[in-house]
Coordinates of C-alpha atoms in Angstrom, one line a residue:
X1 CA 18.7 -29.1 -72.2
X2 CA 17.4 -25.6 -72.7
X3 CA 18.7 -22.9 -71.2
X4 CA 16.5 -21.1 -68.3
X5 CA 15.8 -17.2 -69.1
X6 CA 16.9 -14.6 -66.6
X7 CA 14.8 -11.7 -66.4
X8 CA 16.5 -8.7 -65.7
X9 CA 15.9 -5.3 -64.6
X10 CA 16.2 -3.7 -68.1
X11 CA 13.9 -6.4 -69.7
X12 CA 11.4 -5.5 -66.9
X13 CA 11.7 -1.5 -67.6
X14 CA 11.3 -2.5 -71.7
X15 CA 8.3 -4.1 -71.0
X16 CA 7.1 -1.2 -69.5
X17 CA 8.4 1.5 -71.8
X18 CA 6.5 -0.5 -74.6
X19 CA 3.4 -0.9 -72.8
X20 CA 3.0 3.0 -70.8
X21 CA 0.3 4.0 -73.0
X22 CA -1.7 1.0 -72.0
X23 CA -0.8 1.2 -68.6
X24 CA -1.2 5.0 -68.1
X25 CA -4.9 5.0 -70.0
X26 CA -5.9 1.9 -67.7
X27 CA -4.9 3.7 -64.7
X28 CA -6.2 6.6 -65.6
X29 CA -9.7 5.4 -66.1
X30 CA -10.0 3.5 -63.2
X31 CA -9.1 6.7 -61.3
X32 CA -12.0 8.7 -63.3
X33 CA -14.4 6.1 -62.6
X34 CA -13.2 5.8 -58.9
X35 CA -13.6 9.8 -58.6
X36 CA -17.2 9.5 -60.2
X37 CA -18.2 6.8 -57.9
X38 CA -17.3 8.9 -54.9
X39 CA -18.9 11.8 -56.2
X40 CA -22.5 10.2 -57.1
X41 CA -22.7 8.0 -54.2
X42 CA -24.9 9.6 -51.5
X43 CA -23.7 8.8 -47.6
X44 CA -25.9 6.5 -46.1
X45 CA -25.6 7.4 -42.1
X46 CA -26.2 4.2 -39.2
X47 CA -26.7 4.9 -35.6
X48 CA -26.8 1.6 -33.5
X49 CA -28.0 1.1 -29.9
X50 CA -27.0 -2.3 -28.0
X51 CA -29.4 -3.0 -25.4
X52 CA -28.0 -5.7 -22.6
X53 CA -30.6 -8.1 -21.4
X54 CA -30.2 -8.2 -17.7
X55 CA -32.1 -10.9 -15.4
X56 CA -35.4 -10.4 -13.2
X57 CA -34.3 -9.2 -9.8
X58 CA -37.2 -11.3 -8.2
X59 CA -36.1 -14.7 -7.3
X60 CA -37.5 -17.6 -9.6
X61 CA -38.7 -19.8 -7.0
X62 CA -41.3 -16.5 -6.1
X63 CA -42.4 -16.2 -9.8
X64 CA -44.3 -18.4 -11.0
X65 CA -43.4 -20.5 -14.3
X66 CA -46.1 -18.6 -16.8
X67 CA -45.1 -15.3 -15.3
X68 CA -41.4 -15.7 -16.7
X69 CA -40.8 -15.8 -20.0
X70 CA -37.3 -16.3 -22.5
X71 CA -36.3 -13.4 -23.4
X72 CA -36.4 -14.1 -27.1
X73 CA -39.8 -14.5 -26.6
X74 CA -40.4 -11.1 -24.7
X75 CA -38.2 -9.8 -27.5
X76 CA -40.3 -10.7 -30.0
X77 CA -43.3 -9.7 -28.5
X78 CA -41.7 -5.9 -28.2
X79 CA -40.7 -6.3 -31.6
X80 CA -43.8 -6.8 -32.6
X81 CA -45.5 -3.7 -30.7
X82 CA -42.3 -1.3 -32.1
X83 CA -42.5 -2.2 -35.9
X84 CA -46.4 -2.0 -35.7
X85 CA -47.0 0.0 -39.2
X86 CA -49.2 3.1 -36.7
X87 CA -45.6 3.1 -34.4
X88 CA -43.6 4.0 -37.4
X89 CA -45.8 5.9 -39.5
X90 CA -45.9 8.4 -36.4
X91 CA -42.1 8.2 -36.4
X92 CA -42.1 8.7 -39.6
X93 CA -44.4 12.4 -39.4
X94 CA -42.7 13.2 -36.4
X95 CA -39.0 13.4 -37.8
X96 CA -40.6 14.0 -41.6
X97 CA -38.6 10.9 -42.9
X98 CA -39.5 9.8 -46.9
X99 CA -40.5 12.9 -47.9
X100 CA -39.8 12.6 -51.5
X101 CA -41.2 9.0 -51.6
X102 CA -44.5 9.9 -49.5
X103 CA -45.6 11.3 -53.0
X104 CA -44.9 8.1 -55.0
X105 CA -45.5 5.5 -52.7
X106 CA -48.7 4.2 -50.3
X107 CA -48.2 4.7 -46.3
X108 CA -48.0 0.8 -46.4
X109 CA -45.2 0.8 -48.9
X110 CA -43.6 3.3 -46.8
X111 CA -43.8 1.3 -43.3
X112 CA -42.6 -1.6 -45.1
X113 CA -39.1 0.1 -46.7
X114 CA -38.4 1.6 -43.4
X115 CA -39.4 -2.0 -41.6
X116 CA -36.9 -4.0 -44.0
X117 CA -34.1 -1.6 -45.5
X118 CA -33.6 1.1 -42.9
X119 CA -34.0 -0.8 -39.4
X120 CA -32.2 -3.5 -38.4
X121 CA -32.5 -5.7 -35.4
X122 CA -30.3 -8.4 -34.3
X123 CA -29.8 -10.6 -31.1
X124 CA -26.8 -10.9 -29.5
X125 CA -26.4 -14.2 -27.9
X126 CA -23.6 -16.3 -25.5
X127 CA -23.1 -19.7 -24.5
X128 CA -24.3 -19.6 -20.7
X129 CA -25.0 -22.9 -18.3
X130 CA -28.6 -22.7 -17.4
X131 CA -29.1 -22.6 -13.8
X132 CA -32.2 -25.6 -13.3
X133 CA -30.6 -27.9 -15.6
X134 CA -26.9 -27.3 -15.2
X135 CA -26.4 -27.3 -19.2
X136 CA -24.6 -25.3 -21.8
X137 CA -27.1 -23.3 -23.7
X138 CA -27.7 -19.9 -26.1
X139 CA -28.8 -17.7 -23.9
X140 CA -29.8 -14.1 -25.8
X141 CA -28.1 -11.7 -23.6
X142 CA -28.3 -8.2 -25.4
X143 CA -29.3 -7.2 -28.7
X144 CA -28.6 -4.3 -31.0
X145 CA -30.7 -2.0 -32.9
X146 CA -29.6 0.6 -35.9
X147 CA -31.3 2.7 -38.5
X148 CA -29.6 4.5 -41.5
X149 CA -30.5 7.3 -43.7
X150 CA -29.3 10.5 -44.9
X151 CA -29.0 13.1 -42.3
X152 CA -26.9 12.3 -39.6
X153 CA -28.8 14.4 -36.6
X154 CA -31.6 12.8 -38.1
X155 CA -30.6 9.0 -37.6
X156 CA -29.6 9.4 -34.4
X157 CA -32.8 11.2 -33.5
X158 CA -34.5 8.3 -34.9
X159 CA -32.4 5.7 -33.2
X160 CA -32.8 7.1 -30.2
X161 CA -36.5 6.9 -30.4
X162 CA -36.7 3.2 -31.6
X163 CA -34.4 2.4 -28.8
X164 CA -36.3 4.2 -26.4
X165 CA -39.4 1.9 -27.3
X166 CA -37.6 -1.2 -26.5
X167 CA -36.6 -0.3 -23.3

């Protein structure tokens, strides 16, 4: 049978001694490149408003079916009216946003990088028991909205103003 090695503690630091140019240089670089990437990375800033859903305070039986939507539905609707290309374009005058690509780019390019990249929208929903049928169903009850860019003071401002729309 052949014998099983034992590694010891000097056979470890030999390894090592032999190998400390390789493992210094390797270290070394990835601390450079570490420090670069740091260094050229801009900060990208989010400010994010939840929003809770809360229910008519009219009784349903009073209201009549057509009158009372989902609230995805409703949602979507204010979505719509919010990310309308003339509702952003003015946001985007009134807190001078894309300056430097406002010389390069078309309004509509514009509108469309601040729809897609720099606003995000999502729905927050639960598992609830609806009240006429007495089943388990997603229900949206809040949602949250958030927009990045450069400046801090800036984002929020603009964050503030999107939310502000929703509400």
């Amino acid at each position: 049978m052949e014998k099983e090695k034992i590694i010891r503690i000097e056979d470890v630091l030999a390894i090592i001694k032999r190998r400390r140019w390789g493992i210094t240089i390797s270290a070394l670089a990835v601390f450079l490149l570490s420090v670069v990437v740091v260094l050229v990375w801009e900060p990208v800033y989010r400010s994010t408003s939840t929003i809770l859903i809360e229910d008519q305070e009219i009784p349903r039986e009073y209201v009549m079916a057509t009158v009372s939507s989902y609230a995805e539905q409703r949602l979507q609707a204010i979505n719509q009216r919010t990310m309308s290309a003339s509702r952003l374009l003015e946001i985007i005058k009134r807190f001078d946003l894309y300056a430097d690509k406002r010389k390069k780019l078309t309004t509509e390019e514009i509108v469309e990088i601040m729809r897609k990249k720099d606003i995000k929208f999502q729905t927050i929903t639960a598992d609830v028991v609806d009240p006429r049928t007495g089943r388990p169903t997603a229900a949206t009850i809040a949602f949250t909205l958030s927009y990045e860019g450069k400046n801090p003071v800036v984002v929020q401002q603009v964050a503030t103003v999107l939310a502000s729309l929703y509400l």
